[in-house]
């Protein structure tokens, strides 16, 4: 089916914050951010409220901490959102799988390295071996668990030539629900993704496609969007895009982009939970949401005088996306040495309620710009500006309480 003929369907976020996300250097490496179970559950609450229906966790094979925590996590999810599907990330081997089944996972995300690099450095099995092993394991699984959700991925799929990948996938076509195509080392370009996903979509019309893009070249969002447009249904994402090395596709960056392309892609998600979820992770890491994350207050913060002046009149001049829908309910204008007199006038008059003329605002603004070196960690720009205003004995307008609350900007 051509892309244009395909009906736009809801895209499933395969949340891997607690699997690949925990492989991020932001968690564990410095030992400053070791997540407690309580913190994980807080974040999980946000992810569930966002409307994510597929969550990936480690197979218990990785260790007792994860195995024990999964018991609690599972209880929590089953109480909050019983229809959510719990996927175990498993190597395609019997031991990983058995432990996952014993732990009560309802879906298996199986993988087996298929690139030359993975074969040589990971498991040393030939493509013929990979085919035999995966077919045997998945056939047996299907017999015992006829309705279990099964996915098979050739790890490092984008460094695996397409003929090899198809040679491994074809025998599994009638056994799995989805094929994964992980870009394990972030080599895929949007052009290659479009070509491959279209090709796989055509070759395996009955099998859904799942994608996992690492961000080594900064392409994880555009690759995910391209994959969706070419026919992928599941995209592996995490909050902030945290994952091994420089990460994968950020959940909220993808939701925003899908929404911009066609709201039908994101039906059923509570988009207003996007920003809160990002904030929860920020509070766990005690860090600001990354500046590259589109669903952030940073993306509603204006610095340059020209921009500040324009957005106080009409925000659309420098804001094109509906971040309010994604839970970013505020806008920030940061007073700084680039702020123009318009912003300073606006701030002193509308926020601080000083009575001043434009001419006075110009003079204050000039003095402020000349003195911004005085701004330090202990004295912020607002204090400096108020000092300058105070030295001019400006009078204030007293506003009724209810009007103060309706102030437009929070500088
Ligand atoms: C890993 C590698 C992986 C797996 C992706 C997948 C990758 O950390 O195990 O299961 O689809 O990028 O290949 O994250």
Coordinates of C-alpha atoms and ligand atoms in Angstrom, one line a residue:
X1 CA 0.0 0.0 0.0
X2 CA 1.4 3.4 -0.8
X3 CA 2.0 5.8 2.1
X4 CA -0.6 8.2 0.9
X5 CA -3.2 5.5 0.7
X6 CA -2.5 4.3 4.2
X7 CA -4.9 5.5 6.9
X8 CA -3.2 7.6 9.6
X9 CA -3.3 5.5 12.8
X10 CA -2.3 6.1 16.4
X11 CA 1.5 5.6 16.8
X12 CA 2.5 3.5 19.8
X13 CA 5.2 4.9 21.9
X14 CA 7.2 1.9 23.2
X15 CA 8.5 3.5 26.3
X16 CA 12.0 2.3 27.3
X17 CA 12.8 4.9 29.9
X18 CA 13.3 2.1 32.4
X19 CA 15.3 -0.1 30.1
X20 CA 17.5 1.8 27.6
X21 CA 16.9 4.9 29.7
X22 CA 18.7 3.3 32.6
X23 CA 21.6 2.7 30.2
X24 CA 22.0 6.4 30.0
X25 CA 25.2 8.0 31.4
X26 CA 22.8 10.3 33.3
X27 CA 21.7 7.4 35.4
X28 CA 24.3 5.6 37.5
X29 CA 27.6 6.7 35.9
X30 CA 28.4 9.5 38.3
X31 CA 26.6 7.7 41.1
X32 CA 24.8 11.0 41.7
X33 CA 21.5 9.9 40.2
X34 CA 20.8 6.4 41.3
X35 CA 17.0 6.2 40.9
X36 CA 15.0 4.9 43.9
X37 CA 11.9 2.8 43.4
X38 CA 9.8 5.7 44.6
X39 CA 11.3 8.0 41.9
X40 CA 10.8 5.4 39.3
X41 CA 7.1 5.0 40.3
X42 CA 6.7 8.8 40.2
X43 CA 8.0 9.0 36.7
X44 CA 5.9 5.9 35.7
X45 CA 2.8 7.6 37.0
X46 CA 3.4 10.5 34.6
X47 CA 4.2 8.1 31.7
X48 CA 0.9 6.2 32.3
X49 CA -1.1 9.4 32.5
X50 CA 0.4 10.5 29.2
X51 CA -1.4 7.5 27.7
X52 CA 1.5 5.2 26.9
X53 CA 0.4 1.6 26.4
X54 CA 3.7 -0.2 25.9
X55 CA 6.5 -0.2 28.4
X56 CA 9.8 -2.0 28.0
X57 CA 11.8 -3.3 31.0
X58 CA 15.0 -5.4 31.3
X59 CA 14.6 -9.2 31.4
X60 CA 15.3 -10.2 35.0
X61 CA 18.5 -11.8 33.8
X62 CA 20.3 -8.4 34.2
X63 CA 20.3 -8.7 38.0
X64 CA 18.4 -8.9 41.3
X65 CA 17.8 -5.2 41.7
X66 CA 15.9 -4.9 38.4
X67 CA 14.1 -8.3 39.0
X68 CA 12.9 -7.2 42.5
X69 CA 11.9 -3.8 41.4
X70 CA 9.9 -5.2 38.5
X71 CA 7.7 -7.0 41.0
X72 CA 6.7 -3.7 42.5
X73 CA 6.5 -1.9 39.2
X74 CA 4.3 -4.5 37.8
X75 CA 1.9 -4.3 40.8
X76 CA 1.8 -0.6 40.4
X77 CA 1.0 -0.7 36.7
X78 CA -1.6 -3.4 37.0
X79 CA -3.4 -1.3 39.6
X80 CA -3.2 1.9 37.6
X81 CA -3.5 0.8 34.0
X82 CA -4.2 -2.9 33.7
X83 CA -4.3 -2.8 29.9
X84 CA -0.7 -1.6 29.5
X85 CA 1.5 -4.2 27.9
X86 CA 4.7 -5.0 29.7
X87 CA 7.5 -5.9 27.3
X88 CA 10.7 -7.7 28.4
X89 CA 13.9 -6.8 26.5
X90 CA 15.5 -10.2 25.9
X91 CA 18.3 -11.6 24.0
X92 CA 16.9 -14.4 21.8
X93 CA 17.9 -17.1 24.1
X94 CA 16.0 -19.5 26.3
X95 CA 17.3 -18.4 29.7
X96 CA 16.6 -14.7 29.2
X97 CA 13.1 -15.6 27.9
X98 CA 12.3 -18.1 30.7
X99 CA 13.1 -15.6 33.4
X100 CA 11.0 -12.9 31.7
X101 CA 8.1 -15.3 31.5
X102 CA 8.4 -16.3 35.1
X103 CA 8.4 -12.7 36.1
X104 CA 5.0 -12.2 34.4
X105 CA 5.9 -10.2 31.3
X106 CA 3.1 -10.2 28.8
X107 CA 5.2 -9.4 25.7
X108 CA 8.8 -10.2 24.6
X109 CA 11.1 -7.8 22.7
X110 CA 13.6 -10.4 21.4
X111 CA 16.8 -9.3 19.7
X112 CA 19.8 -11.0 18.0
X113 CA 22.7 -9.1 16.6
X114 CA 22.8 -9.5 12.8
X115 CA 25.5 -7.0 11.7
X116 CA 29.1 -8.2 11.1
X117 CA 30.2 -6.1 14.1
X118 CA 27.6 -7.6 16.3
X119 CA 28.3 -11.2 15.1
X120 CA 32.1 -10.7 15.7
X121 CA 32.0 -8.8 18.9
X122 CA 28.8 -10.1 20.6
X123 CA 28.0 -13.8 20.0
X124 CA 30.1 -15.2 17.1
X125 CA 27.1 -17.1 15.6
X126 CA 26.7 -17.2 11.8
X127 CA 23.6 -15.9 10.0
X128 CA 22.6 -19.5 9.4
X129 CA 22.8 -20.2 13.2
X130 CA 20.8 -17.0 14.0
X131 CA 18.1 -18.2 11.6
X132 CA 18.0 -21.7 13.1
X133 CA 18.0 -20.5 16.7
X134 CA 15.5 -17.7 16.3
X135 CA 13.1 -19.9 14.3
X136 CA 13.2 -22.7 16.9
X137 CA 12.8 -20.4 19.9
X138 CA 10.0 -18.3 18.4
X139 CA 8.1 -21.4 17.0
X140 CA 8.1 -23.0 20.5
X141 CA 7.0 -19.7 22.1
X142 CA 4.2 -19.3 19.7
X143 CA 3.0 -22.9 20.3
X144 CA 2.9 -22.3 24.1
X145 CA 1.7 -18.7 24.1
X146 CA -0.5 -18.3 21.0
X147 CA -1.6 -14.8 21.9
X148 CA 1.6 -13.4 23.4
X149 CA 3.0 -10.2 21.7
X150 CA 6.3 -11.1 20.2
X151 CA 8.8 -8.9 18.5
X152 CA 12.0 -9.9 16.8
X153 CA 14.8 -7.4 16.0
X154 CA 18.1 -7.8 14.2
X155 CA 20.2 -5.8 16.5
X156 CA 22.3 -3.2 14.6
X157 CA 19.8 -3.5 11.7
X158 CA 21.1 -0.4 9.9
X159 CA 24.6 -1.9 9.6
X160 CA 23.1 -5.2 8.5
X161 CA 22.6 -5.4 4.7
X162 CA 18.9 -5.6 3.8
X163 CA 19.2 -9.1 2.2
X164 CA 20.7 -10.6 5.3
X165 CA 18.1 -8.9 7.5
X166 CA 15.3 -10.3 5.3
X167 CA 16.9 -13.7 5.3
X168 CA 16.6 -13.8 9.1
X169 CA 13.1 -12.1 9.2
X170 CA 11.3 -14.1 6.5
X171 CA 11.0 -17.4 8.3
X172 CA 9.5 -15.6 11.3
X173 CA 6.9 -13.7 9.3
X174 CA 4.0 -15.7 10.4
X175 CA 5.1 -16.1 14.0
X176 CA 5.8 -12.5 15.3
X177 CA 3.6 -9.5 15.8
X178 CA 6.4 -7.0 15.0
X179 CA 9.9 -6.8 13.5
X180 CA 12.2 -4.3 15.1
X181 CA 14.9 -2.4 13.2
X182 CA 17.1 -0.8 15.8
X183 CA 19.7 1.8 14.7
X184 CA 21.9 0.6 17.5
X185 CA 24.9 2.9 16.8
X186 CA 23.1 5.8 15.2
X187 CA 24.2 5.5 11.6
X188 CA 20.9 5.8 9.9
X189 CA 20.0 8.9 7.9
X190 CA 16.4 9.9 7.2
X191 CA 16.7 8.9 3.5
X192 CA 17.9 5.4 4.4
X193 CA 15.2 5.0 7.1
X194 CA 12.5 6.0 4.6
X195 CA 13.8 3.6 2.0
X196 CA 14.2 0.6 4.4
X197 CA 10.9 1.0 6.3
X198 CA 9.0 1.3 3.0
X199 CA 10.7 -1.8 1.7
X200 CA 10.1 -3.8 4.9
X201 CA 6.5 -2.6 5.0
X202 CA 6.0 -4.0 1.5
X203 CA 7.8 -7.2 2.2
X204 CA 6.0 -8.0 5.4
X205 CA 2.5 -6.5 5.1
X206 CA 1.1 -8.6 8.1
X207 CA 3.8 -7.7 10.6
X208 CA 4.0 -4.4 12.4
X209 CA 7.3 -2.5 12.4
X210 CA 9.0 -1.1 15.4
X211 CA 11.9 1.3 15.3
X212 CA 14.6 2.3 17.7
X213 CA 16.9 5.2 16.8
X214 CA 20.0 6.2 18.6
X215 CA 21.0 9.8 18.5
X216 CA 24.7 9.6 17.7
X217 CA 24.2 11.9 14.7
X218 CA 21.4 13.9 16.2
X219 CA 18.8 12.2 13.9
X220 CA 16.8 10.3 16.4
X221 CA 13.7 12.5 16.1
X222 CA 13.7 13.0 12.3
X223 CA 14.4 9.3 11.8
X224 CA 11.5 8.3 14.0
X225 CA 9.1 10.7 12.1
X226 CA 10.4 9.4 8.8
X227 CA 9.8 5.8 9.9
X228 CA 6.3 6.6 10.9
X229 CA 5.6 8.2 7.6
X230 CA 6.9 5.2 5.9
X231 CA 4.7 2.8 7.9
X232 CA 6.2 2.0 11.3
X233 CA 3.7 1.7 14.1
X234 CA 5.9 1.4 17.2
X235 CA 8.7 3.8 18.1
X236 CA 11.0 3.2 21.0
X237 CA 11.2 6.4 23.0
X238 CA 12.2 7.5 26.5
X239 CA 11.6 10.6 28.6
X240 CA 14.1 13.2 27.5
X241 CA 15.4 10.6 25.0
X242 CA 17.7 9.2 27.7
X243 CA 19.4 5.9 26.6
X244 CA 22.8 4.5 26.0
X245 CA 25.4 7.2 24.9
X246 CA 23.7 10.2 23.5
X247 CA 20.2 8.6 23.7
X248 CA 17.3 7.8 21.5
X249 CA 14.1 9.6 20.4
X250 CA 12.5 11.7 23.1
X251 CA 8.9 10.7 23.8
X252 CA 7.6 14.3 23.9
X253 CA 9.6 15.5 21.0
X254 CA 8.1 12.7 18.9
X255 CA 4.5 13.4 20.2
X256 CA 4.9 17.0 19.3
X257 CA 6.2 16.2 15.8
X258 CA 3.5 13.7 15.2
X259 CA 0.9 16.1 16.3
X260 CA 2.3 18.8 14.0
X261 CA 2.1 16.3 11.1
X262 CA -1.4 14.9 11.9
X263 CA -3.2 14.9 15.2
X264 CA -4.6 11.4 14.3
X265 CA -1.2 10.0 15.0
X266 CA -1.5 10.9 18.7
X267 CA -5.1 10.1 19.4
X268 CA -5.7 8.8 22.9
X269 CA -2.6 10.5 24.4
X270 CA -3.1 13.1 27.1
X271 CA -0.7 15.5 25.5
X272 CA -1.0 18.0 28.4
X273 CA 1.0 15.5 30.5
X274 CA 4.1 15.9 28.2
X275 CA 5.7 18.8 30.0
X276 CA 4.9 17.5 33.5
X277 CA 6.6 14.2 32.6
X278 CA 9.7 16.0 31.5
X279 CA 9.7 18.1 34.7
X280 CA 9.4 14.9 36.9
X281 CA 12.6 13.5 35.3
X282 CA 14.2 16.9 35.9
X283 CA 13.4 16.7 39.5
X284 CA 14.8 13.2 39.8
X285 CA 18.1 14.3 38.1
X286 CA 18.0 17.8 39.8
X287 CA 18.7 19.1 36.3
X288 CA 16.9 21.5 33.9
X289 CA 15.1 19.8 31.0
X290 CA 17.7 19.7 28.2
X291 CA 17.7 22.8 26.0
X292 CA 17.2 20.6 22.9
X293 CA 13.9 19.2 24.2
X294 CA 11.1 21.0 22.3
X295 CA 8.5 20.4 25.1
X296 CA 10.2 22.7 27.7
X297 CA 9.9 26.1 29.2
X298 CA 13.2 26.9 27.5
X299 CA 11.3 26.7 24.2
X300 CA 9.0 29.5 25.5
X301 CA 11.8 31.7 26.8
X302 CA 12.8 34.8 24.9
X303 CA 16.0 36.7 25.4
X304 CA 16.8 39.1 22.5
X305 CA 15.2 42.6 22.8
X306 CA 13.5 42.3 19.4
X307 CA 12.0 39.0 20.3
X308 CA 10.8 40.1 23.8
X309 CA 9.2 43.2 22.4
X310 CA 7.4 41.2 19.7
X311 CA 6.1 38.4 21.9
X312 CA 4.6 40.8 24.4
X313 CA 2.5 42.1 21.6
X314 CA 1.9 38.9 19.6
X315 CA 3.6 35.6 20.7
X316 CA 3.0 34.1 17.3
X317 CA 5.9 36.2 15.9
X318 CA 8.4 33.9 17.6
X319 CA 6.3 30.9 18.6
X320 CA 5.0 28.5 16.1
X321 CA 4.0 25.4 18.0
X322 CA 1.1 24.7 20.3
X323 CA 3.2 23.9 23.4
X324 CA 0.2 24.9 25.6
X325 CA -1.4 21.6 24.4
X326 CA 1.7 19.8 25.7
X327 CA 1.4 21.3 29.1
X328 CA 3.8 24.3 28.8
X329 CA 1.5 26.9 30.2
X330 CA 3.9 29.7 30.7
X331 CA 6.3 31.9 28.8
X332 CA 9.4 33.5 30.1
X333 CA 11.2 36.7 29.2
X334 CA 14.5 36.8 30.9
X335 CA 15.8 40.3 31.7
X336 CA 19.4 40.5 30.5
X337 CA 21.8 42.8 28.8
X338 CA 20.1 42.2 25.4
X339 CA 16.7 43.2 26.7
X340 CA 15.4 46.3 24.9
X341 CA 13.7 49.3 26.4
X342 CA 10.3 47.9 25.4
X343 CA 10.7 44.9 27.6
X344 CA 11.9 47.0 30.5
X345 CA 9.1 49.4 30.0
X346 CA 6.6 46.5 29.9
X347 CA 8.1 44.8 32.9
X348 CA 8.3 47.9 35.1
X349 CA 4.8 49.1 34.1
X350 CA 2.8 45.8 33.7
X351 CA 4.5 43.5 36.2
X352 CA 5.9 45.9 38.9
X353 CA 3.1 48.5 38.3
X354 CA 5.4 51.5 38.2
X355 CA 4.1 54.7 36.8
X356 CA 6.6 55.7 34.2
X357 CA 6.8 57.3 30.8
X358 CA 8.5 55.7 27.8
X359 CA 11.2 58.3 28.0
X360 CA 12.0 57.3 31.7
X361 CA 11.9 53.6 30.6
X362 CA 14.5 54.4 27.9
X363 CA 16.8 56.1 30.5
X364 CA 16.4 53.2 33.0
X365 CA 17.0 50.8 30.2
X366 CA 20.3 52.5 29.2
X367 CA 21.5 52.5 32.8
X368 CA 20.4 48.9 33.3
X369 CA 22.4 47.8 30.2
X370 CA 25.5 49.7 31.4
X371 CA 25.3 48.0 34.8
X372 CA 24.4 44.3 33.9
X373 CA 27.9 43.3 34.9
X374 CA 26.6 43.8 38.5
X375 CA 24.4 40.8 37.9
X376 CA 25.8 37.9 39.8
X377 CA 24.7 34.6 41.3
X378 CA 23.5 36.5 44.4
X379 CA 22.0 39.6 42.7
X380 CA 19.7 38.9 39.7
X381 CA 18.7 41.2 36.9
X382 CA 15.4 42.0 38.4
X383 CA 17.0 43.3 41.6
X384 CA 19.3 45.5 39.6
X385 CA 16.4 46.9 37.6
X386 CA 14.4 47.5 40.8
X387 CA 17.4 49.3 42.4
X388 CA 17.6 51.6 39.4
X389 CA 13.8 52.2 39.5
X390 CA 14.0 52.9 43.2
X391 CA 16.7 55.5 42.7
X392 CA 14.3 57.4 40.5
X393 CA 11.5 57.5 43.1
X394 CA 8.8 56.2 40.7
X395 CA 5.3 55.9 42.0
X396 CA 3.4 52.7 41.8
X397 CA -0.2 52.0 40.7
X398 CA -2.0 49.9 43.2
X399 CA -3.9 47.2 41.5
X400 CA -6.8 45.2 43.0
X401 CA -5.7 41.7 44.0
X402 CA -7.8 39.9 41.4
X403 CA -6.2 41.9 38.6
X404 CA -2.7 41.2 39.8
X405 CA -3.4 37.5 39.2
X406 CA -4.2 38.2 35.6
X407 CA -0.7 39.5 34.8
X408 CA 0.4 38.2 31.4
X409 CA 4.1 37.7 31.8
X410 CA 6.1 36.2 34.6
X411 CA 9.6 37.7 34.2
Ligands
LIG1 C1 20.7 -2.7 23.6 C2 20.7 -2.4 22.2 C3 19.5 -1.8 21.6 C4 18.3 -2.8 21.5 C5 17.2 -2.2 20.7 C6 16.0 -3.2 20.6 C7 19.8 -1.2 20.2 O1 20.9 -1.8 24.4 O2 20.4 -3.8 24.0 O3 15.8 -4.1 21.4 O4 15.3 -3.0 19.6 O5 19.9 0.0 20.1 O6 20.0 -2.1 19.4 O7 19.1 -0.7 22.4

